[in-house]
Coordinates of C-alpha atoms and ligand atoms in Angstrom, one line a residue:
Chain A
M1 CA 108.4 15.2 -13.5
V2 CA 111.5 14.5 -15.6
Q3 CA 114.2 17.1 -15.5
Q4 CA 114.8 18.2 -19.1
S5 CA 117.9 20.1 -18.6
G6 CA 120.9 19.1 -16.6
K7 CA 121.1 22.4 -14.7
T8 CA 120.2 22.5 -11.0
P9 CA 117.0 24.5 -10.4
D10 CA 117.1 28.0 -9.0
I11 CA 114.0 27.3 -7.0
S12 CA 113.0 23.9 -5.9
V13 CA 109.7 23.5 -4.0
R14 CA 109.3 20.1 -2.3
N15 CA 106.2 18.6 -0.9
L16 CA 105.0 22.1 0.2
T17 CA 101.9 22.6 2.2
V18 CA 100.8 26.2 2.8
G19 CA 97.8 27.8 4.5
Y20 CA 96.7 30.1 7.3
G21 CA 96.1 29.1 10.9
T22 CA 96.1 25.4 11.6
E23 CA 93.0 24.5 9.7
K24 CA 92.9 26.5 6.5
V25 CA 95.1 24.5 4.1
L26 CA 95.3 26.2 0.7
L27 CA 97.8 24.0 -1.1
Q28 CA 98.8 20.6 -0.2
D29 CA 102.0 18.7 -0.9
I30 CA 103.0 20.5 -4.1
S31 CA 106.4 20.2 -5.8
F32 CA 107.9 22.0 -8.7
D33 CA 111.2 23.4 -10.0
V34 CA 112.1 26.7 -11.6
R35 CA 115.1 26.4 -13.8
P36 CA 117.8 29.1 -14.3
G37 CA 116.9 31.7 -16.9
E38 CA 113.3 30.7 -17.4
I39 CA 110.2 32.7 -17.0
F40 CA 107.9 30.7 -14.9
C41 CA 104.2 31.6 -14.4
I42 CA 102.0 30.6 -11.5
M43 CA 98.3 30.6 -12.6
G44 CA 95.0 29.6 -11.1
G45 CA 91.6 31.0 -10.1
S46 CA 91.5 33.9 -7.7
G47 CA 91.8 32.9 -4.1
C48 CA 93.5 29.7 -4.8
G49 CA 96.7 30.8 -3.0
K50 CA 99.0 32.1 -5.7
S51 CA 100.1 35.1 -3.7
T52 CA 100.4 33.0 -0.6
L53 CA 102.6 30.5 -2.5
L54 CA 104.8 33.4 -3.7
K55 CA 105.1 34.8 -0.2
H56 CA 106.3 31.4 1.0
I57 CA 108.8 31.1 -1.8
I58 CA 110.3 34.5 -0.9
G59 CA 110.5 33.6 2.7
L60 CA 107.9 35.9 4.3
Y61 CA 105.9 33.0 5.7
E62 CA 106.7 29.7 7.2
P63 CA 105.2 26.7 5.4
M64 CA 103.0 24.1 7.3
A65 CA 105.1 21.4 5.8
G66 CA 107.7 20.8 3.1
D67 CA 110.7 22.7 1.9
I68 CA 111.7 25.4 -0.5
E69 CA 115.3 25.6 -1.8
I70 CA 116.7 28.7 -3.4
F71 CA 120.0 28.1 -5.2
G72 CA 120.1 24.8 -3.3
R73 CA 119.8 26.5 0.1
S74 CA 116.6 26.0 2.1
I75 CA 114.9 29.3 2.9
V76 CA 112.6 27.5 5.3
R77 CA 115.3 26.3 7.6
A78 CA 117.5 29.3 7.2
D79 CA 118.0 31.5 10.3
E80 CA 117.3 35.3 10.1
E81 CA 120.7 36.2 8.9
E82 CA 120.9 33.5 6.2
K83 CA 117.5 34.5 5.1
Q84 CA 118.4 38.1 4.6
E85 CA 121.5 37.0 2.7
L86 CA 119.3 35.0 0.4
M87 CA 116.8 37.8 0.0
R88 CA 119.5 40.1 -1.3
H89 CA 119.5 38.0 -4.5
F90 CA 115.8 38.6 -5.0
G91 CA 113.9 41.4 -6.6
V92 CA 110.3 41.3 -5.6
T93 CA 107.6 43.6 -7.0
Y94 CA 104.3 43.7 -5.3
Q95 CA 100.7 44.2 -6.6
G96 CA 100.6 47.9 -5.8
G97 CA 104.3 48.6 -6.3
A98 CA 104.9 48.9 -2.5
L99 CA 107.0 52.0 -2.9
F100 CA 107.9 53.8 0.3
G101 CA 105.5 56.7 0.5
S102 CA 107.9 59.0 2.5
M103 CA 110.6 58.8 -0.1
T104 CA 111.0 60.1 -3.6
L105 CA 111.2 57.7 -6.5
G106 CA 114.9 58.2 -6.7
E107 CA 115.4 57.4 -3.0
N108 CA 113.2 54.3 -3.3
V109 CA 115.4 52.9 -6.0
A110 CA 118.6 54.0 -4.2
L111 CA 117.6 52.3 -0.9
P112 CA 119.0 48.8 -1.7
L113 CA 122.1 50.3 -3.2
E114 CA 122.7 52.4 -0.1
E115 CA 122.1 49.4 2.2
Y116 CA 124.2 46.9 0.3
T117 CA 126.9 48.5 -1.7
Q118 CA 129.8 50.8 -1.0
M119 CA 129.0 53.0 -4.0
S120 CA 129.4 56.8 -3.8
R121 CA 126.5 59.2 -4.1
A122 CA 127.3 59.9 -7.7
E123 CA 127.5 56.2 -8.6
I124 CA 124.2 55.5 -6.9
A125 CA 122.6 58.4 -8.8
A126 CA 123.9 57.0 -12.0
V127 CA 122.5 53.5 -11.3
V128 CA 119.2 55.0 -10.2
A129 CA 118.9 57.0 -13.5
E130 CA 119.8 53.8 -15.5
K131 CA 117.2 51.7 -13.8
L132 CA 114.5 54.3 -14.1
K133 CA 115.3 54.7 -17.8
L134 CA 115.0 50.9 -18.2
V135 CA 111.4 51.1 -17.0
G136 CA 110.6 54.2 -18.9
L137 CA 110.6 56.6 -16.0
E138 CA 113.7 58.6 -16.8
G139 CA 114.0 62.0 -15.1
L140 CA 111.3 61.3 -12.5
E141 CA 113.7 60.8 -9.6
S142 CA 112.2 63.6 -7.5
Y143 CA 108.6 62.6 -7.8
M144 CA 106.8 61.2 -4.8
P145 CA 105.0 57.8 -5.2
A146 CA 101.6 59.5 -4.6
E147 CA 102.2 61.7 -7.6
L148 CA 102.4 58.7 -10.0
S149 CA 99.8 56.6 -11.7
G150 CA 99.3 52.9 -10.8
G151 CA 101.2 51.7 -13.8
M152 CA 104.1 54.0 -13.1
R153 CA 104.3 52.9 -9.5
K154 CA 104.5 49.3 -10.6
R155 CA 107.3 50.1 -13.0
A156 CA 109.0 52.0 -10.3
G157 CA 108.7 49.0 -8.0
L158 CA 110.4 47.0 -10.8
A159 CA 113.2 49.5 -11.1
R160 CA 113.8 49.2 -7.3
A161 CA 113.6 45.4 -7.5
M162 CA 116.2 45.6 -10.3
A163 CA 118.6 47.9 -8.5
L164 CA 121.0 45.2 -7.3
N165 CA 120.7 43.2 -10.5
P166 CA 119.1 40.3 -8.8
R167 CA 119.3 36.7 -10.1
L168 CA 115.7 36.1 -9.2
L169 CA 112.7 38.3 -9.9
F170 CA 109.3 37.8 -8.5
F171 CA 106.1 39.5 -9.7
D172 CA 102.7 39.4 -8.2
E173 CA 100.1 40.1 -10.9
P174 CA 102.2 42.7 -12.7
S175 CA 99.4 43.6 -15.1
A176 CA 96.5 43.7 -12.8
G177 CA 94.8 47.1 -13.0
L178 CA 96.8 48.3 -16.0
D179 CA 95.6 49.2 -19.4
P180 CA 96.4 46.7 -22.2
I181 CA 99.1 48.8 -23.7
T182 CA 100.9 49.4 -20.4
S183 CA 100.6 45.7 -19.5
A184 CA 102.0 44.6 -22.9
E185 CA 104.9 47.0 -22.3
L186 CA 105.4 45.4 -18.9
D187 CA 105.6 42.0 -20.6
Q188 CA 108.2 43.2 -22.9
L189 CA 110.1 44.6 -20.0
I190 CA 110.0 41.3 -18.2
L191 CA 111.3 39.6 -21.3
R192 CA 114.1 42.2 -21.5
M193 CA 115.1 41.6 -17.9
R194 CA 115.6 37.9 -18.6
D195 CA 117.4 38.4 -21.9
Q196 CA 119.7 41.2 -20.9
Y197 CA 120.4 40.4 -17.3
G198 CA 119.9 36.6 -17.3
A199 CA 117.4 36.8 -14.5
T200 CA 115.1 34.0 -13.6
V201 CA 111.6 35.3 -13.4
V202 CA 108.6 34.0 -11.5
V203 CA 105.3 35.7 -12.3
V204 CA 101.9 35.2 -10.7
T205 CA 99.3 36.1 -13.2
H206 CA 96.0 35.1 -14.8
E207 CA 96.3 37.2 -17.9
L208 CA 96.4 34.7 -20.7
D209 CA 97.8 37.1 -23.2
S210 CA 100.7 37.7 -20.8
V211 CA 101.2 34.1 -20.2
F212 CA 101.4 33.2 -23.9
T213 CA 103.8 36.1 -24.5
I214 CA 106.3 35.5 -21.8
A215 CA 106.0 32.1 -20.1
D216 CA 108.4 29.3 -20.7
R217 CA 106.6 27.1 -18.3
V218 CA 103.5 27.5 -16.1
V219 CA 102.0 25.7 -13.1
M220 CA 98.2 25.8 -12.8
L221 CA 97.0 25.6 -9.2
D222 CA 93.6 24.1 -8.6
K223 CA 91.6 25.4 -5.7
K224 CA 89.4 22.4 -5.2
S225 CA 92.1 19.7 -5.1
R226 CA 94.6 22.1 -3.5
S227 CA 97.2 20.8 -5.8
I228 CA 98.9 21.4 -9.1
A229 CA 96.5 20.7 -12.0
A230 CA 99.1 21.0 -14.7
E231 CA 102.7 22.0 -15.2
G232 CA 104.6 22.6 -18.5
D233 CA 104.7 24.7 -21.6
P234 CA 101.5 26.8 -21.9
F235 CA 101.0 26.1 -25.7
E236 CA 101.5 22.4 -25.1
L237 CA 99.1 22.4 -22.2
R238 CA 96.5 24.4 -24.1
E239 CA 96.4 21.7 -26.9
H240 CA 97.3 18.5 -25.2
S241 CA 96.6 18.6 -21.4
E242 CA 94.8 15.6 -20.1
N243 CA 92.9 17.9 -17.8
A244 CA 89.9 19.4 -19.5
W245 CA 89.7 22.3 -17.0
V246 CA 93.3 23.3 -17.8
R247 CA 92.5 23.3 -21.5
A248 CA 89.4 25.3 -21.0
F249 CA 91.2 27.8 -18.8
L250 CA 94.0 28.3 -21.3
N251 CA 91.7 28.3 -24.3
R252 CA 89.1 30.7 -23.1
G253 CA 91.1 33.8 -24.0
G254 CA 92.1 32.4 -27.3
F255 CA 88.6 31.4 -28.3
R256 CA 87.1 34.7 -27.3
G257 CA 89.9 36.6 -28.9
A258 CA 89.4 34.8 -32.2
E259 CA 85.7 35.2 -32.2
R260 CA 85.9 38.9 -31.4
R261 CA 88.4 39.4 -34.2
R262 CA 86.1 37.6 -36.7
E263 CA 83.1 39.6 -35.6
K264 CA 85.0 42.8 -35.9
S265 CA 86.3 42.1 -39.4
Q266 CA 82.8 41.2 -40.5
R267 CA 81.6 44.4 -39.1
T268 CA 84.2 46.5 -40.8
E269 CA 83.5 44.7 -44.1
A270 CA 79.9 45.5 -43.7
E271 CA 80.7 49.1 -43.0
E272 CA 82.9 49.3 -46.0
K273 CA 80.0 48.2 -48.2
Chain B
M1 CA 91.0 29.9 35.4
I2 CA 93.6 31.3 33.0
G3 CA 96.2 28.7 32.3
M4 CA 99.9 29.4 32.3
R5 CA 99.9 28.8 28.5
E6 CA 97.5 31.6 27.8
V7 CA 99.6 34.0 29.9
V8 CA 102.8 32.9 28.1
E9 CA 101.0 33.3 24.7
T10 CA 99.8 36.8 25.5
F11 CA 103.2 38.0 26.5
R12 CA 105.2 36.1 23.9
E13 CA 104.6 38.4 21.0
P14 CA 105.4 41.7 22.7
V15 CA 108.5 40.2 24.3
V16 CA 109.7 38.9 20.9
F17 CA 109.1 42.4 19.5
I18 CA 111.1 44.1 22.2
G19 CA 113.8 41.6 21.7
R20 CA 113.9 42.3 18.0
V21 CA 114.1 46.0 18.6
A22 CA 116.8 45.7 21.2
G23 CA 118.7 43.4 18.8
V24 CA 118.9 46.1 16.1
F25 CA 120.4 48.8 18.3
P26 CA 123.9 48.0 17.2
H27 CA 122.7 49.2 13.7
L28 CA 123.0 52.7 15.1
F29 CA 126.7 52.5 14.8
H30 CA 126.8 51.1 11.3
R31 CA 127.4 53.3 8.3
R32 CA 124.1 54.7 7.3
G33 CA 122.6 52.6 10.1
L34 CA 120.1 55.3 10.9
R35 CA 118.3 57.2 8.3
R36 CA 119.1 60.8 9.1
R37 CA 116.2 62.3 7.3
E38 CA 113.7 60.0 9.0
F39 CA 115.2 60.8 12.3
L40 CA 114.9 64.6 11.7
Y41 CA 111.4 64.2 10.5
Y42 CA 110.3 62.5 13.7
L43 CA 112.3 64.9 15.8
D44 CA 110.3 67.6 14.1
L45 CA 106.9 65.8 14.5
C46 CA 107.4 64.7 18.1
G47 CA 109.4 67.6 19.2
A48 CA 109.2 71.0 17.6
R49 CA 105.6 70.6 16.4
S50 CA 104.5 69.5 19.9
L51 CA 106.1 72.4 21.7
P52 CA 103.1 74.9 21.5
I53 CA 100.6 72.4 22.8
V54 CA 103.0 71.3 25.5
L55 CA 103.5 74.8 26.6
A56 CA 99.8 75.6 26.6
I57 CA 98.7 72.4 28.4
C58 CA 101.5 72.6 31.0
Y59 CA 100.8 76.3 31.7
L60 CA 97.1 75.5 32.2
M61 CA 98.0 72.6 34.4
G62 CA 100.2 74.8 36.6
L63 CA 97.4 77.4 36.7
V64 CA 94.7 74.9 37.8
L65 CA 97.0 73.2 40.2
G66 CA 98.0 76.6 41.7
F67 CA 94.4 77.7 41.9
Q68 CA 93.3 74.5 43.8
A69 CA 96.2 74.7 46.1
A70 CA 95.5 78.4 46.7
L71 CA 91.9 77.6 47.8
Q72 CA 93.0 75.1 50.4
M73 CA 96.1 77.0 51.6
R74 CA 94.2 80.2 52.1
K75 CA 92.1 78.5 54.7
V76 CA 95.1 78.0 56.9
G77 CA 97.0 81.1 55.9
T78 CA 99.9 79.3 54.4
E79 CA 99.6 80.7 50.9
I80 CA 103.4 80.6 50.2
F81 CA 103.3 76.8 50.2
V82 CA 101.4 77.0 46.9
V83 CA 104.9 77.4 45.5
D84 CA 106.1 74.1 46.9
L85 CA 103.0 72.2 45.9
V86 CA 103.0 73.5 42.3
G87 CA 106.7 73.2 41.9
F88 CA 107.1 69.6 43.1
S89 CA 103.9 68.4 41.4
V90 CA 104.9 69.8 38.1
L91 CA 108.6 68.6 38.2
K92 CA 107.8 65.2 39.5
E93 CA 104.5 64.3 37.9
F94 CA 102.7 66.7 35.7
G95 CA 105.5 67.8 33.4
P96 CA 106.6 64.4 32.3
L97 CA 103.0 63.0 32.4
M98 CA 101.5 65.7 30.3
V99 CA 104.3 65.5 27.8
A100 CA 103.8 61.8 27.6
M101 CA 100.1 62.1 27.0
I102 CA 100.6 64.6 24.2
A103 CA 103.3 62.5 22.7
T104 CA 100.9 59.5 22.8
G105 CA 98.2 61.4 21.0
R106 CA 100.6 62.9 18.4
A107 CA 103.4 60.4 17.9
G108 CA 102.2 57.1 19.3
S109 CA 99.1 57.0 17.1
A110 CA 101.0 58.4 14.1
F111 CA 103.6 55.6 14.5
A112 CA 100.9 52.9 14.6
A113 CA 98.9 54.3 11.7
E114 CA 102.1 54.8 9.6
I115 CA 103.3 51.3 10.1
G116 CA 99.8 49.8 9.7
T117 CA 99.4 51.6 6.4
M118 CA 102.8 50.4 5.2
K119 CA 101.6 46.9 6.0
V120 CA 98.5 47.4 3.9
D121 CA 100.6 48.6 1.0
E122 CA 103.0 45.7 1.4
E123 CA 105.8 48.1 2.1
I124 CA 106.8 46.0 5.2
S125 CA 107.0 42.9 3.0
A126 CA 109.1 44.9 0.6
L127 CA 111.5 45.9 3.3
E128 CA 111.8 42.3 4.5
T129 CA 112.5 41.0 1.0
M130 CA 115.1 43.6 0.5
G131 CA 116.8 42.0 3.5
I132 CA 116.3 45.2 5.6
S133 CA 115.0 44.6 9.1
P134 CA 111.8 46.6 9.6
A135 CA 112.6 46.9 13.3
A136 CA 115.9 48.6 12.5
Y137 CA 114.6 50.6 9.7
L138 CA 111.3 51.8 11.1
V139 CA 111.6 51.7 14.9
L140 CA 115.1 53.0 15.5
P141 CA 114.6 56.5 14.1
K142 CA 111.4 56.9 15.9
M143 CA 112.8 55.7 19.2
L144 CA 115.9 57.9 19.0
S145 CA 113.9 61.0 18.2
M146 CA 111.4 60.4 20.9
L147 CA 114.3 59.8 23.4
I148 CA 115.6 63.3 22.5
A149 CA 112.3 65.1 22.1
L150 CA 110.5 64.0 25.2
P151 CA 113.1 65.1 27.8
V152 CA 113.5 68.5 26.0
L153 CA 109.7 68.9 25.9
T154 CA 109.6 68.0 29.6
V155 CA 112.0 70.8 30.4
F156 CA 109.8 73.3 28.6
G157 CA 106.7 71.8 30.1
D158 CA 108.1 72.1 33.7
F159 CA 108.9 75.7 33.0
A160 CA 105.5 76.5 31.7
G161 CA 103.8 74.7 34.6
I162 CA 105.7 76.8 37.1
V163 CA 104.9 80.0 35.3
G164 CA 101.2 78.9 35.5
G165 CA 101.6 78.5 39.3
L166 CA 103.3 81.9 39.4
T167 CA 100.3 83.5 37.5
V168 CA 97.9 82.3 40.2
G169 CA 100.3 83.3 43.0
V170 CA 100.6 86.8 41.7
T171 CA 96.9 87.4 40.7
V172 CA 94.8 85.3 43.1
L173 CA 97.0 85.3 46.2
D174 CA 98.6 88.7 45.7
L175 CA 102.1 87.3 46.4
P176 CA 104.9 89.5 45.1
M177 CA 106.5 88.0 42.0
A178 CA 110.0 88.2 43.6
A179 CA 108.8 86.3 46.6
Y180 CA 107.3 83.5 44.5
C181 CA 110.4 83.2 42.4
S182 CA 112.8 83.2 45.3
R183 CA 110.7 80.6 47.1
T184 CA 110.7 78.5 43.9
M185 CA 114.5 78.7 43.7
E186 CA 114.8 77.8 47.4
V187 CA 112.7 74.7 47.6
L188 CA 113.2 73.0 44.2
D189 CA 116.4 71.1 43.6
S190 CA 118.1 70.0 40.4
V191 CA 117.8 66.3 41.3
T192 CA 114.0 66.4 41.4
F193 CA 114.1 68.1 38.1
L194 CA 116.5 65.6 36.5
L195 CA 114.6 62.6 37.8
G196 CA 111.5 63.9 36.1
V197 CA 113.3 64.4 32.9
V198 CA 114.8 60.9 33.1
K199 CA 111.3 59.5 33.7
S200 CA 110.2 61.1 30.4
M201 CA 112.8 59.0 28.7
V202 CA 111.2 55.9 30.0
F203 CA 107.9 57.1 28.7
A204 CA 109.5 57.8 25.3
V205 CA 110.6 54.2 25.0
L206 CA 107.2 52.8 26.1
I207 CA 105.2 55.1 23.7
T208 CA 107.4 54.2 20.8
L209 CA 107.3 50.5 21.5
A210 CA 103.5 50.4 21.9
G211 CA 102.9 52.6 18.8
C212 CA 105.2 50.5 16.6
Y213 CA 104.0 47.2 18.0
C214 CA 100.4 48.0 17.4
G215 CA 101.3 49.1 13.9
F216 CA 103.1 45.9 13.1
R217 CA 100.3 43.7 14.3
S218 CA 97.6 45.7 12.6
S219 CA 95.5 43.7 10.2
A220 CA 96.1 44.6 6.7
D221 CA 93.0 46.7 5.9
A222 CA 91.9 50.3 6.4
Q223 CA 89.8 49.5 9.5
G224 CA 92.7 47.6 10.9
V225 CA 94.9 50.7 10.7
G226 CA 92.3 52.7 12.6
R227 CA 92.1 50.0 15.3
A228 CA 95.9 49.9 15.5
A229 CA 96.0 53.7 16.1
T230 CA 93.4 53.4 18.8
S231 CA 95.0 50.5 20.6
A232 CA 98.4 52.3 20.4
V233 CA 96.9 55.2 22.3
V234 CA 95.1 53.2 24.9
S235 CA 98.0 50.8 25.6
S236 CA 100.5 53.7 25.7
I237 CA 98.5 55.6 28.3
F238 CA 98.1 52.4 30.3
L239 CA 101.8 51.6 30.1
V240 CA 102.8 55.2 31.0
V241 CA 100.5 55.3 34.0
I242 CA 101.8 51.9 35.3
A243 CA 105.4 52.9 34.7
D244 CA 104.8 56.2 36.5
A245 CA 103.5 54.4 39.6
V246 CA 106.5 52.0 39.5
I247 CA 109.0 54.8 39.1
A248 CA 107.4 56.8 41.9
I249 CA 108.0 53.8 44.2
L250 CA 111.6 53.4 42.9
Y251 CA 112.3 57.1 43.4
S252 CA 111.0 57.0 46.9
F253 CA 113.7 54.4 47.7
I254 CA 116.3 57.0 46.9
G255 CA 114.5 59.6 48.9
Y256 CA 112.7 61.6 46.2
Ligands
LIG301 N1 97.0 36.8 5.9 C1 96.0 36.0 5.7 N2 95.4 35.4 6.7 C2 94.3 34.5 6.5 N3 93.9 34.2 5.3 C3 94.4 34.7 4.2 C4 95.5 35.7 4.3 N4 95.9 36.1 3.1 C5 95.1 35.4 2.2 N5 94.2 34.6 2.9 C6 93.2 33.8 2.3 O1 93.9 32.8 1.5 C7 93.2 32.6 0.3 C8 94.2 32.7 -0.9 O2 94.7 34.1 -0.9 P1 95.7 34.5 -2.0 O3 96.9 33.7 -1.9 O4 95.9 36.0 -1.9 O5 95.0 34.1 -3.3 P2 95.3 34.5 -4.8 O6 95.5 33.2 -5.5 O7 94.1 35.2 -5.4 O8 96.6 35.4 -4.8 C9 92.1 33.5 0.2 O9 90.9 32.8 0.5 C10 92.3 34.5 1.3 O10 91.1 34.9 1.9
LIG302 MG1 96.9 37.5 -5.3

């Protein structure tokens, strides 16, 4: 793939093979780059290894082969300490929020600040309040995670991931299980993270609405060939991809949406008469 | 035949885990190295909240022990030796062992279930990607509170057990209370007592390690968490009994 911008990539995946055990290969020999300041979406059918790929990129698993460089440093070959150093530049939000159940919302968000900064209690409280406000949860510091709805937990997870103003943000299916309005709000939030804080964002998702709203570029993973089916601008791919499956995947939502809208307008017209 | 490789594989994971926990002990001396609130929570769970059951069980153990001893001693007319038998059994074995069993059921299984659930909810992954070592963050507070709670509970358990023996002595054997007490003071020594308390610290380490280890390797589903709690209890009891035997032999070398 030709590098369009001269900037070095924030994440560079090279000839990566991932899987479980020794037999079960999920993705074979894949390579792609994530450039600074872009919102990059990883798409594909369920079970094709999106979450697995994400967990490799953030250094939780060791790949079967290949290399992953974050800011030019390999997270695969890094030792424990180097890895933790790299991880401090990450914010990761998980499918269910992954808040610590024994701590209040405020303590959850404060945790990375307590671990990695020399801030005083008051300063930490101020940052916590700011981050919670950012995700629309202001004033809920003293709530326990169990007292929140799924969407609130996800947003709280995002506030915690943002606590140290990371340069890299990872999301695993941010809108799964959320109502359309909340998930649209989350999309806006992701855009704001990038625009205000200059973060580079990697999102695993198969919500087409979300992809077309936020993504600068996408990779589509194909389960059968265990490889990347397509990579590039989602609008471009929808119209001009050589791969029919990719076009169908990206079009389905659009077609259905358009049809439904047409049907609905016809119905309301009929009702008006 | 079991090959060398299988043996090495079986022990590799637990050993790596122990190494990891040992490696994070220096965290204790860092600023905010140990979460104080977590530490107090576990001290409460393993310590204060276990006290009533420890007192009850150790008292009953002392009672049963005294009763059985009384039946035998009465045959030969040496009732007063019930005091020695109950006293030494409780201080050397039953106090620390009963406390360890209760701690296994209460704390060991709770540790495994808690860590297993955190794994299901991806909280462990979240800790790792925050660059926080789960071993330091999750194991140390538990370990430290167990190291404080079990010896203290053992002191209480020892006392309750001896009172249990006293109850039998006074009621079944009609020994005067003063005689029972003075015989107790006469035969029991502080070294025996302290060695029992030290032994409970070994149990504390084993129970914490087994509980946390089973939690960390639990499979990430609800049934996995259940199995983790079960295997934490089973392996803790096993380890405690083995350690007890080894310690009995070691103590015999120094004459106790
Ligand atoms: N820890 C694991 N051990 C073994 N297999 C796993 C594990 N996690 C996921 N898998 C399998 O890997 C495949 C891909 O999973 P995943 O990456 O979660 O897919 P998705 O693209 O839906 O996020 C699935 O078939 C799943 O069963
Ligand atoms: Mg997934």
